[in-house]
Coordinates of C-alpha atoms (C1' of nucleotides) in Angstrom, one line a residue:
Chain I
M1 CA -14.3 18.0 42.4
V2 CA -16.6 15.8 40.5
S3 CA -16.3 17.4 37.1
H4 CA -18.5 15.6 34.7
K5 CA -16.9 16.4 31.4
C6 CA -16.2 14.4 28.4
V7 CA -12.8 13.0 27.8
E8 CA -11.8 15.5 25.5
Q9 CA -12.4 18.2 28.0
F10 CA -9.9 17.1 30.3
G11 CA -7.1 18.5 28.3
Y12 CA -5.5 15.2 28.0
K13 CA -3.2 16.6 25.3
D14 CA -1.6 18.7 28.0
S15 CA -1.2 15.9 30.4
L16 CA -0.3 13.4 27.9
L17 CA 2.9 12.4 29.0
P18 CA 4.9 9.7 27.5
P19 CA 4.7 6.6 29.6
N20 CA 8.5 6.9 30.1
A21 CA 8.4 10.5 31.1
R22 CA 8.0 9.6 34.8
A23 CA 10.4 11.0 37.4
P24 CA 13.4 8.9 37.7
R25 CA 13.0 5.9 40.0
S26 CA 15.4 7.3 42.4
A27 CA 13.4 10.3 42.9
R28 CA 10.3 8.3 43.6
K29 CA 8.9 7.6 46.8
R30 CA 9.4 4.0 47.4
R31 CA 7.8 1.4 49.4
S32 CA 9.3 -1.8 50.0
I33 CA 6.0 -3.7 49.6
E34 CA 6.9 -6.9 47.9
K35 CA 10.3 -7.3 49.6
S36 CA 11.0 -10.8 49.7
I37 CA 12.4 -12.3 52.7
S38 CA 15.1 -14.6 53.1
E39 CA 13.9 -17.6 55.0
D40 CA 16.9 -19.6 55.4
D41 CA 18.5 -17.9 58.2
N42 CA 15.6 -17.3 60.2
M43 CA 14.1 -19.3 63.0
C44 CA 10.7 -20.1 62.1
A45 CA 8.0 -20.4 64.7
I46 CA 8.4 -24.0 65.0
D47 CA 12.1 -23.7 65.6
L48 CA 11.3 -21.4 68.4
L49 CA 8.8 -23.8 69.7
A50 CA 11.3 -26.4 69.4
T51 CA 13.7 -24.3 71.3
V52 CA 11.4 -23.9 73.9
A53 CA 10.5 -27.4 74.0
G54 CA 14.1 -28.2 74.2
H55 CA 14.1 -26.7 77.6
L56 CA 11.6 -29.2 78.5
S57 CA 14.0 -32.0 77.8
F58 CA 14.6 -33.2 81.3
E59 CA 17.0 -35.7 79.9
S60 CA 19.5 -32.9 79.3
G61 CA 19.9 -32.9 83.0
C62 CA 18.9 -29.5 83.5
S63 CA 16.1 -28.8 86.0
L64 CA 13.1 -26.8 85.3
D65 CA 13.9 -23.2 85.2
K66 CA 10.7 -21.6 85.1
L67 CA 8.0 -23.1 86.9
I68 CA 4.8 -21.3 87.0
E69 CA 1.7 -21.6 89.1
D70 CA -1.7 -21.1 87.9
H71 CA -0.7 -21.2 84.3
R72 CA -2.7 -20.2 81.6
V73 CA -2.0 -20.9 78.2
V74 CA -0.5 -23.8 76.8
T75 CA 0.2 -24.8 73.6
Q76 CA -0.6 -27.7 71.6
N77 CA 1.7 -29.3 69.4
S78 CA 1.3 -26.9 66.7
V79 CA -1.1 -24.6 65.2
K80 CA -3.6 -25.4 62.8
L81 CA -6.5 -23.2 62.4
E82 CA -8.9 -25.2 60.4
F83 CA -12.0 -25.7 62.1
P84 CA -13.1 -29.2 62.2
E85 CA -16.7 -30.1 62.0
E86 CA -16.7 -30.6 65.7
D87 CA -16.6 -26.8 65.7
T88 CA -13.4 -27.3 67.6
P89 CA -10.6 -25.1 66.6
L90 CA -8.1 -27.7 66.8
I91 CA -4.5 -27.1 66.5
P92 CA -2.6 -29.8 64.6
P93 CA 0.3 -31.2 66.4
V94 CA 3.7 -30.1 65.7
A95 CA 4.6 -33.6 65.4
L96 CA 2.4 -33.7 62.5
L97 CA 3.9 -30.7 61.0
S98 CA 7.3 -32.2 61.4
Q99 CA 6.4 -35.4 59.9
E100 CA 4.6 -34.3 57.0
N101 CA 6.1 -31.0 56.3
S102 CA 9.7 -32.2 56.7
Y103 CA 10.4 -29.9 59.5
Q104 CA 12.3 -32.4 61.5
G105 CA 15.3 -31.6 59.8
S106 CA 15.2 -28.0 60.7
L107 CA 14.3 -28.4 64.1
S108 CA 17.0 -27.6 66.6
P109 CA 18.6 -30.5 68.1
C110 CA 16.8 -30.3 71.4
G111 CA 13.7 -29.1 69.5
F112 CA 10.2 -30.2 69.8
S113 CA 10.4 -32.7 67.1
S114 CA 13.3 -34.2 68.6
V115 CA 11.7 -34.4 71.9
I116 CA 8.6 -36.0 70.5
N117 CA 9.8 -38.2 67.8
G118 CA 13.3 -38.8 68.7
K119 CA 15.1 -39.7 71.9
V120 CA 12.2 -39.7 74.3
E121 CA 10.3 -41.7 72.1
D122 CA 13.0 -44.1 71.5
E123 CA 13.5 -44.5 75.2
A124 CA 9.9 -45.1 75.6
E125 CA 10.5 -48.2 73.5
D126 CA 12.5 -49.5 76.4
F127 CA 9.4 -50.0 78.4
S128 CA 8.2 -53.4 78.2
Y129 CA 4.8 -53.7 77.4
S130 CA 2.8 -56.8 77.3
G131 CA 2.0 -58.0 73.9
G132 CA 3.6 -55.0 72.3
G133 CA 7.1 -55.5 72.5
G134 CA 9.1 -52.3 72.2
S135 CA 9.4 -52.2 68.5
D136 CA 6.7 -49.7 68.0
A137 CA 7.0 -46.5 69.7
F138 CA 3.3 -46.1 69.3
Q139 CA 2.5 -49.0 71.3
V140 CA 4.1 -47.4 74.1
G141 CA 2.1 -44.2 73.4
N142 CA -0.9 -46.2 73.3
F143 CA 0.1 -47.8 76.4
S144 CA 0.6 -44.6 78.2
E145 CA -2.7 -43.3 77.2
D146 CA -4.9 -46.3 77.4
V147 CA -3.5 -47.5 80.6
K148 CA -4.1 -45.8 83.8
P149 CA -1.2 -43.8 84.7
G150 CA 0.7 -45.4 87.3
I151 CA 3.5 -47.7 88.0
D152 CA 4.3 -50.3 85.5
G153 CA 7.2 -52.2 86.1
D154 CA 10.0 -49.7 86.8
A155 CA 8.4 -46.9 85.2
V156 CA 5.8 -44.4 86.3
V157 CA 3.8 -43.3 83.5
L158 CA 3.0 -39.8 83.6
D159 CA 0.6 -37.9 81.7
A160 CA 1.2 -34.6 80.2
R161 CA -2.0 -33.7 78.9
P162 CA -2.5 -32.0 75.8
N163 CA -5.3 -29.8 75.8
V164 CA -6.8 -27.5 73.4
V165 CA -6.4 -24.9 71.6
V166 CA -7.7 -21.7 70.3
S167 CA -11.1 -20.6 71.3
L168 CA -12.8 -17.8 69.8
G169 CA -14.8 -15.5 71.9
S170 CA -17.3 -13.2 70.4
S171 CA -19.9 -11.8 72.6
S172 CA -19.2 -14.5 75.2
R173 CA -16.5 -16.7 75.7
T174 CA -16.6 -19.8 73.7
E175 CA -15.1 -22.8 75.0
V176 CA -13.3 -24.9 72.7
P177 CA -13.2 -28.6 73.4
S178 CA -9.9 -30.0 73.6
I179 CA -8.6 -32.7 71.5
G180 CA -8.4 -34.8 74.5
N181 CA -11.9 -34.6 75.7
C182 CA -13.7 -34.0 72.5
V183 CA -12.1 -35.8 69.7
S184 CA -10.0 -38.5 71.1
H185 CA -12.1 -40.4 73.4
G186 CA -9.8 -43.1 74.0
V187 CA -7.4 -40.5 75.3
R188 CA -9.8 -38.6 77.3
D189 CA -10.8 -41.4 79.4
D190 CA -7.5 -42.4 80.6
V191 CA -5.8 -39.1 80.9
N192 CA -6.4 -36.4 83.3
L193 CA -7.5 -33.2 81.7
F194 CA -6.3 -30.3 83.4
S195 CA -8.5 -27.5 84.2
R196 CA -9.0 -25.0 81.5
D197 CA -10.7 -22.6 83.7
D198 CA -7.9 -20.3 83.7
D199 CA -7.8 -20.1 80.0
E200 CA -9.0 -16.7 79.6
N201 CA -6.3 -15.2 81.5
F202 CA -4.2 -16.0 78.7
S203 CA -5.8 -14.3 75.8
G204 CA -4.7 -12.6 72.7
Y205 CA -7.1 -10.2 71.5
I206 CA -7.4 -9.3 67.9
R207 CA -9.2 -6.3 66.8
P208 CA -8.9 -4.8 63.4
R209 CA -9.6 -1.3 63.6
V210 CA -11.5 -0.7 60.4
T211 CA -12.4 3.0 60.1
K212 CA -14.0 4.1 57.0
N213 CA -12.6 7.6 57.1
S214 CA -9.2 6.8 57.8
P215 CA -7.6 4.1 55.8
R216 CA -4.5 4.3 57.8
T217 CA -6.3 2.8 60.7
V218 CA -7.2 -0.1 58.9
P219 CA -5.7 -3.2 60.3
R220 CA -2.4 -4.1 58.9
I221 CA -3.2 -7.6 59.3
G222 CA -3.7 -7.9 55.6
D223 CA -1.1 -5.5 54.6
R224 CA 1.9 -6.7 52.9
R225 CA 4.0 -5.7 55.6
I226 CA 2.3 -8.1 57.9
R227 CA 1.7 -10.6 55.2
K228 CA 5.3 -11.0 54.6
I229 CA 6.0 -10.8 58.1
L230 CA 3.7 -13.6 58.9
A231 CA 4.6 -15.8 56.1
S232 CA 5.7 -18.9 57.5
R233 CA 7.8 -21.6 56.1
H234 CA 6.3 -24.0 58.5
W235 CA 3.0 -23.5 56.9
K236 CA 4.6 -24.1 53.7
G237 CA 5.1 -27.8 54.0
S238 CA 8.1 -29.6 52.8
S239 CA 9.8 -27.0 50.7
R240 CA 11.1 -23.9 51.9
H241 CA 11.2 -22.6 48.4
A242 CA 9.5 -23.4 45.2
D243 CA 6.3 -22.5 46.9
T244 CA 4.8 -19.3 45.7
K245 CA 1.6 -19.7 47.5
P246 CA 2.4 -20.3 51.1
W247 CA -1.0 -19.4 52.4
R248 CA -2.8 -21.6 49.9
N249 CA -0.3 -24.3 50.6
Y250 CA -1.0 -24.0 54.2
Y251 CA -4.6 -24.7 53.8
S252 CA -4.3 -27.4 51.3
Q253 CA -1.6 -29.3 53.1
H254 CA -3.1 -29.0 56.4
Q255 CA -6.5 -29.8 55.5
K256 CA -5.0 -33.1 54.1
S257 CA -2.9 -33.6 57.1
Y258 CA -5.6 -33.2 59.6
P259 CA -8.2 -35.6 59.0
I260 CA -10.3 -35.1 62.0
K261 CA -13.0 -37.5 60.7
K262 CA -10.5 -40.1 60.2
R263 CA -9.1 -39.8 63.6
K264 CA -12.5 -40.0 65.1
Y265 CA -13.0 -43.1 63.2
F266 CA -10.1 -44.6 64.9
D267 CA -11.2 -43.4 68.2
H268 CA -14.5 -45.2 67.7
I269 CA -12.7 -48.3 67.0
S270 CA -10.9 -47.9 70.1
D271 CA -13.9 -47.5 72.1
S272 CA -15.7 -50.4 70.8
M273 CA -12.7 -52.7 70.6
T274 CA -11.1 -51.9 74.0
D275 CA -10.0 -55.4 74.5
D276 CA -8.5 -56.0 71.2
Y277 CA -5.1 -55.0 71.5
R278 CA -4.1 -55.4 68.0
L279 CA -6.9 -53.3 66.9
R280 CA -5.9 -50.6 69.2
T281 CA -2.4 -50.7 68.2
K282 CA -3.6 -50.3 64.6
M283 CA -5.7 -47.6 65.6
H284 CA -2.8 -45.7 67.1
R285 CA -0.6 -46.3 64.2
G286 CA -3.4 -44.8 62.1
S287 CA -3.5 -42.0 64.5
R288 CA 0.0 -41.5 64.3
K289 CA -0.2 -41.0 60.7
V290 CA -3.0 -38.7 60.4
S291 CA -3.7 -37.2 63.8
S292 CA -1.9 -35.9 66.7
M293 CA -0.8 -39.0 68.4
K294 CA 2.5 -37.5 69.0
G295 CA 0.9 -34.4 70.2
H296 CA -0.2 -35.6 73.5
G297 CA 2.1 -35.4 76.3
T298 CA 3.3 -38.3 78.2
S299 CA 6.0 -38.4 80.5
F300 CA 8.0 -41.2 81.9
V301 CA 9.9 -41.5 85.1
S302 CA 12.6 -44.1 85.0
S303 CA 13.9 -45.8 88.0
D304 CA 17.3 -44.2 87.8
S305 CA 16.0 -41.0 89.3
H306 CA 15.9 -39.4 86.0
V307 CA 12.7 -38.1 84.8
K308 CA 12.0 -38.7 81.1
L309 CA 9.3 -36.5 79.7
R310 CA 7.7 -36.6 76.4
I311 CA 6.1 -33.5 75.6
K312 CA 3.2 -34.4 73.5
S313 CA 1.5 -31.1 73.2
F314 CA 1.1 -27.7 74.2
R315 CA -1.9 -25.6 74.5
V316 CA -2.3 -22.4 72.8
P317 CA -3.5 -19.4 74.5
E318 CA -7.1 -18.5 74.1
L319 CA -7.5 -15.9 71.5
F320 CA -10.1 -13.4 71.2
I321 CA -11.0 -11.9 67.9
E322 CA -13.2 -9.1 67.0
I323 CA -14.0 -8.9 63.5
P324 CA -16.7 -7.2 61.4
E325 CA -19.8 -9.2 60.6
D326 CA -19.2 -8.6 57.0
A327 CA -15.8 -10.0 57.2
T328 CA -15.4 -13.2 55.3
V329 CA -14.9 -16.6 56.9
G330 CA -11.7 -16.7 55.1
S331 CA -10.5 -13.5 56.7
L332 CA -11.5 -14.7 60.1
K333 CA -9.5 -17.9 59.5
R334 CA -6.6 -15.9 58.5
M335 CA -6.7 -13.7 61.5
V336 CA -6.7 -16.7 63.7
M337 CA -3.9 -18.2 61.9
E338 CA -2.0 -15.0 62.1
A339 CA -2.6 -14.7 65.7
V340 CA -1.4 -18.2 66.4
S341 CA 1.6 -17.9 64.0
T342 CA 2.6 -14.7 65.7
L343 CA 2.1 -16.4 69.0
L344 CA 4.3 -19.3 68.2
S345 CA 6.9 -17.2 66.5
D346 CA 7.7 -15.2 69.4
G347 CA 9.4 -15.6 72.7
H348 CA 7.7 -17.6 75.1
R349 CA 8.5 -19.1 78.4
V350 CA 7.4 -22.4 79.5
G351 CA 4.9 -22.9 82.2
L352 CA 4.6 -26.0 84.1
M353 CA 1.7 -27.3 86.0
V354 CA 1.8 -30.3 88.1
Q355 CA -1.4 -31.8 89.2
G356 CA -3.3 -28.7 88.3
K357 CA -1.1 -26.3 90.2
K358 CA 1.2 -24.0 88.5
V359 CA 4.7 -24.4 89.6
R360 CA 6.2 -21.0 89.8
D361 CA 9.4 -21.6 91.6
D362 CA 12.0 -22.2 89.2
N363 CA 14.6 -23.1 91.7
K364 CA 12.7 -26.1 93.0
T365 CA 14.0 -29.5 92.0
L366 CA 11.8 -31.7 90.0
H367 CA 11.7 -34.0 93.0
Q368 CA 10.6 -31.2 95.2
T369 CA 8.0 -30.2 92.8
G370 CA 6.7 -33.7 92.8
I371 CA 8.1 -34.8 89.6
S372 CA 9.8 -37.9 90.5
Q373 CA 9.6 -41.6 90.1
D374 CA 8.3 -41.9 93.6
N375 CA 5.3 -39.8 93.1
T376 CA 2.9 -42.1 91.7
Q377 CA 0.3 -39.3 91.8
L378 CA 1.9 -37.6 88.9
D379 CA -0.9 -38.0 86.7
S380 CA -1.0 -34.5 85.6
L381 CA 1.9 -32.7 84.2
D382 CA 1.2 -30.0 81.9
F383 CA 3.5 -27.7 80.0
S384 CA 2.4 -24.4 78.5
L385 CA 3.8 -21.8 76.5
E386 CA 3.2 -18.3 77.8
P387 CA 3.9 -15.0 76.5
S388 CA 7.0 -14.2 78.4
S389 CA 8.9 -11.2 79.4
E390 CA 11.4 -13.4 80.9
M391 CA 13.0 -15.3 78.1
P392 CA 16.4 -14.0 77.9
Q393 CA 17.6 -16.7 75.7
L394 CA 15.3 -15.5 73.1
L395 CA 15.4 -11.8 73.7
T396 CA 18.9 -11.0 74.5
S397 CA 19.9 -10.2 71.0
H398 CA 17.1 -8.1 70.3
P399 CA 17.8 -4.6 69.4
S400 CA 15.8 -2.1 71.2
G401 CA 13.6 -1.4 68.4
H402 CA 9.8 -1.4 68.4
A403 CA 8.9 -4.0 66.2
Y404 CA 5.5 -4.0 67.7
E405 CA 4.8 -0.7 66.3
E406 CA 6.1 -1.7 63.0
V407 CA 4.6 -4.9 62.8
L408 CA 1.2 -4.8 64.3
P409 CA 0.1 -1.1 64.3
V410 CA -3.3 -2.4 64.1
Y411 CA -3.7 -3.5 67.5
Q412 CA -4.5 -1.0 70.0
T413 CA -2.1 -0.8 72.9
A414 CA -3.9 1.3 75.2
N415 CA -4.0 -1.2 77.9
L416 CA -0.5 -2.2 77.3
D417 CA 0.9 -0.3 80.2
S418 CA -1.6 -1.4 82.7
V419 CA -1.2 -4.8 81.4
L420 CA 2.5 -4.7 81.6
G421 CA 2.4 -3.1 85.0
S422 CA 1.8 -6.4 86.5
D423 CA 4.4 -8.1 84.7
H424 CA 4.7 -11.0 87.1
N425 CA 1.2 -11.6 87.4
D426 CA 0.0 -13.8 84.6
A427 CA -3.5 -13.1 85.3
A428 CA -2.9 -9.5 85.0
L429 CA -1.0 -10.0 81.9
F430 CA -4.0 -11.5 80.4
P431 CA -7.0 -9.9 81.9
S432 CA -9.6 -12.6 82.3
G433 CA -12.1 -12.4 79.6
P434 CA -11.2 -9.3 77.4
L435 CA -14.8 -10.0 76.4
G436 CA -16.1 -11.1 79.7
N437 CA -16.4 -9.8 83.2
N438 CA -13.3 -7.7 83.2
D439 CA -15.2 -4.6 82.9
M440 CA -13.0 -3.5 80.2
A441 CA -14.3 -0.4 78.6
E442 CA -15.6 -0.7 75.1
D443 CA -12.8 1.2 73.7
S444 CA -10.2 -0.4 75.7
K445 CA -11.3 -4.0 75.7
A446 CA -10.1 -4.6 72.3
T447 CA -6.6 -3.9 73.1
I448 CA -4.6 -6.9 73.5
P449 CA -2.4 -7.4 70.6
V450 CA -2.6 -10.6 68.9
A451 CA 0.9 -11.2 69.5
L452 CA 0.9 -12.2 73.1
T453 CA 4.6 -11.7 73.1
E454 CA 4.1 -8.2 72.1
F455 CA 2.9 -7.3 75.4
S456 CA 6.3 -6.6 76.9
P457 CA 8.5 -3.8 75.8
R458 CA 11.3 -6.2 76.0
K459 CA 9.5 -8.3 73.5
S460 CA 9.3 -5.6 71.2
K461 CA 12.9 -5.8 70.9
K462 CA 12.9 -8.4 68.4
S463 CA 15.9 -9.6 66.8
E464 CA 15.9 -9.4 63.0
Q465 CA 15.6 -13.1 63.0
Q466 CA 12.4 -12.9 65.0
K467 CA 11.0 -10.2 62.9
Q468 CA 11.6 -12.1 59.8
Q469 CA 10.3 -15.0 61.6
Q470 CA 7.1 -13.2 62.1
Q471 CA 7.1 -12.2 58.6
Q472 CA 7.2 -15.8 57.6
A473 CA 4.8 -16.6 60.3
A474 CA 1.8 -15.4 58.8
A475 CA 1.8 -14.7 55.1
Q476 CA -1.6 -14.2 54.4
R477 CA -3.8 -13.0 51.6
R478 CA -4.5 -9.4 52.3
I479 CA -7.9 -8.8 53.7
R480 CA -10.3 -7.7 51.0
R481 CA -10.9 -4.0 51.1
P482 CA -13.6 -3.1 48.6
F483 CA -13.1 0.3 47.2
S484 CA -15.3 2.9 48.4
V485 CA -17.1 5.2 46.0
T486 CA -14.8 8.0 47.1
E487 CA -11.9 5.9 46.3
V488 CA -13.3 5.0 42.9
E489 CA -13.9 8.6 42.3
A490 CA -10.4 9.4 43.1
L491 CA -9.2 6.6 40.9
V492 CA -11.2 7.6 38.0
Q493 CA -10.1 11.2 38.3
A494 CA -6.5 10.1 38.4
V495 CA -6.8 7.8 35.4
E496 CA -8.6 10.3 33.4
K497 CA -5.7 12.6 33.9
L498 CA -2.8 10.2 33.8
G499 CA -4.0 7.4 31.6
T500 CA -4.1 3.7 32.2
G501 CA -0.5 2.9 32.0
R502 CA 1.0 4.8 34.9
W503 CA -0.3 3.2 37.9
R504 CA 2.5 4.3 40.2
D505 CA 1.7 7.7 39.3
V506 CA -1.9 7.2 39.8
K507 CA -1.0 5.9 43.2
V508 CA 1.0 8.8 44.1
R509 CA -1.5 11.2 42.9
A510 CA -4.6 9.9 44.3
F511 CA -3.7 7.2 46.8
E512 CA -0.5 8.4 48.3
D513 CA -1.7 8.0 51.8
A514 CA -3.6 4.9 51.3
D515 CA -0.9 2.5 52.2
H516 CA -3.1 -0.5 51.6
R517 CA -3.7 0.5 48.1
T518 CA -0.8 -0.4 45.9
Y519 CA -0.5 0.6 42.5
V520 CA -1.2 -3.0 41.5
D521 CA -4.4 -2.7 43.4
L522 CA -5.4 0.4 41.5
K523 CA -4.6 -1.2 38.2
D524 CA -6.6 -4.1 39.2
K525 CA -9.6 -1.9 40.4
W526 CA -9.5 -0.2 37.1
K527 CA -9.7 -3.4 35.4
T528 CA -12.8 -4.4 37.4
L529 CA -14.3 -1.0 37.0
V530 CA -14.1 -1.3 33.3
H531 CA -15.6 -4.6 33.4
T532 CA -18.3 -3.4 35.7
A533 CA -19.1 -0.6 33.5
K534 CA -19.6 -2.9 30.6
I535 CA -22.0 -5.2 32.3
S536 CA -25.4 -4.6 33.2
P537 CA -26.3 -3.1 36.5
Q538 CA -28.0 -6.2 37.6
Q539 CA -24.8 -8.2 37.3
R540 CA -22.9 -5.8 39.4
R541 CA -22.2 -6.6 43.0
G542 CA -20.9 -4.9 46.0
E543 CA -21.4 -1.4 46.8
P544 CA -22.9 0.2 43.6
V545 CA -20.7 2.6 41.9
P546 CA -22.5 5.5 40.6
Q547 CA -23.3 5.2 36.9
E548 CA -21.8 8.6 36.4
L549 CA -18.4 7.3 37.6
L550 CA -18.8 4.2 35.5
D551 CA -19.4 6.3 32.4
R552 CA -16.3 8.2 33.1
V553 CA -14.4 5.0 33.4
L554 CA -15.6 3.8 30.1
N555 CA -14.8 7.1 28.5
A556 CA -11.3 7.3 29.9
H557 CA -10.7 3.7 29.2
G558 CA -11.8 4.2 25.6
Y559 CA -9.8 7.3 25.2
W560 CA -6.5 5.9 26.6
T561 CA -6.9 2.7 24.8
Q562 CA -7.2 4.5 21.6
Q563 CA -4.4 6.7 22.6
Q564 CA -2.2 3.8 23.2
M565 CA -3.1 2.2 19.9
Q566 CA -2.3 5.3 18.0
L567 CA 0.9 5.6 19.7
Q568 CA 1.6 2.1 18.8
E569 CA 0.7 2.7 15.2
N570 CA 3.0 5.6 15.0
V571 CA 5.8 3.5 16.3
N572 CA 5.3 0.8 13.9
K573 CA 5.0 3.3 11.1
Q574 CA 8.3 4.9 12.1
L575 CA 9.8 1.5 12.5
Q576 CA 9.0 0.8 8.9
E577 CA 10.1 4.1 7.5
S578 CA 13.2 4.8 9.3
P579 CA 14.1 2.3 12.0
S580 CA 17.2 4.2 12.9
Q581 CA 15.0 7.1 14.1
T582 CA 12.5 5.1 15.9
E583 CA 14.3 5.5 19.2
G584 CA 14.0 9.2 18.8
M585 CA 10.4 9.1 18.1
L586 CA 9.7 7.0 21.0
L587 CA 11.3 9.5 23.2
L588 CA 9.3 12.3 21.6
N589 CA 6.2 10.5 22.2
Chain N
dT1 C1' 10.4 -1.5 40.9
dT2 C1' 6.7 -1.1 37.5
dT3 C1' 3.8 -2.7 34.1
dA4 C1' 0.7 -5.7 32.1
dG5 C1' -2.0 -9.6 32.3
dG6 C1' -3.5 -14.1 33.6
dG7 C1' -5.2 -16.6 37.7
Chain Z
dC1 C1' -6.4 -10.1 45.4
dC2 C1' -2.3 -12.8 44.1
dC3 C1' 1.5 -14.1 41.2
dT4 C1' 5.0 -13.0 37.6
dA5 C1' 7.2 -12.4 33.3
dA6 C1' 9.2 -8.5 31.3
dA7 C1' 10.9 -4.4 31.0

DNA sequence: TTTAGGG
DNA sequence: CCCTAAA
């Protein structure tokens, strides 16, 4: 196979096909790789979240439909996967996203944002607060967090604790501090943190299957399919369009919008100036602007038998990620983001936990559940988003397709059945510690799809909306996949034969089955190969390419470059001599 | 959709 | 690898 011949011996003449002599487009095997997705008519993850959150709006008069006990994952306000110095994967509050990324406008009426920033908050202003006046909603927020939960006037201040986020487990589970107890001291002290012991039950497990010998098994995480699928406009920031680099935008924008340090700074002020109300107010104003003030949950129970809740945050399920050691940090981050994005973009059900206990009976009234103005012990009211198999309102329209297969072929699903088997058992749904004590076999442990919602067959029935939603939810840069020597060999071989201007043909010829190698990739690789061949071996990086191959690269490159030049010369010549025949000449060439 | 190049 | 102008 490795014929080491000089260029001339390849019989280029015979294979020298005019660049435009390719098979008609219609006859070509096509791949909708770069298909752009219309974002407008799709619900983004946040919208969905908002929808979910909407159900939490007790003000609508509806009682909690789904009460779950021993809940597991909750979400925080939003998802942000930058890892602060505190080594705490914090997820930025949705509120933040809404504020800074102009999502408020796109949120559903009863959406998260609305709940957080709108009515509830406004209502909160009605609470009188010494020294504060009701003009600033944040004073109320401040109030609810800095003052021991309890009765204050007519209102019972409840605390819906926001808790953490995404924790990554490697060999052992890594507990990730919550915003509440790690970053925001001021909050921690006054609000009850709910137990996170059960976190592992709610885990997504990401595991790219990188198999050297079978490119097809490589995780699709980086594939365009997924990429587009996960592209999210909510990461994009203010503009739904005019942003060609969503993923970059994501990082840049959120890095700016999530100044942990700054928030910490404020928290310190809070700690040291506990008695200075004005300072504290200021602090929260600052927090409001830069942190997750609105992300924390606070509920209010008014005296008119209506419970008013302010969902300040959701926790996100714990995610487990398995990634090769040699993967880049960037790819890890992207994986996490994808996971969370996917998580948020899919159907969920809301879990409720009152005083640490999961409330499962959906038929109970709030009062029966203990959520009432009379209950002064309501110091812990937690909501969570859980992968749900029971979210008709979000799944009804789903065609019975298998989006799962299409979208995330990467993730093994061996355990799916067993997992699904115990549908109504949250713990079973999310085997505690995919990495932990759950004696999961080595080959089966890495099985839980990142997309928690993908667990259920019903969930696989995604509507087009949700599919696209997903597409938008995690547009990521494809993972880097260095070409193997074998691949280089194949590439060189093909280019020697076809030339440097027919990448699609090269693709078909030598990489037909390598879905992750687009003709653009091949073209780019050739470009780098040529460069590599020109520089000294010392300057080369990565897996060394045999000099023999590089020589061939250079030869072929030189040959085809010259070939193209000659062709061009002929064209120009003909153009001068008899312009009218030029067209015919071109065709002949 | 492909090609060709810059980023 | 990404992004795009052009074709």
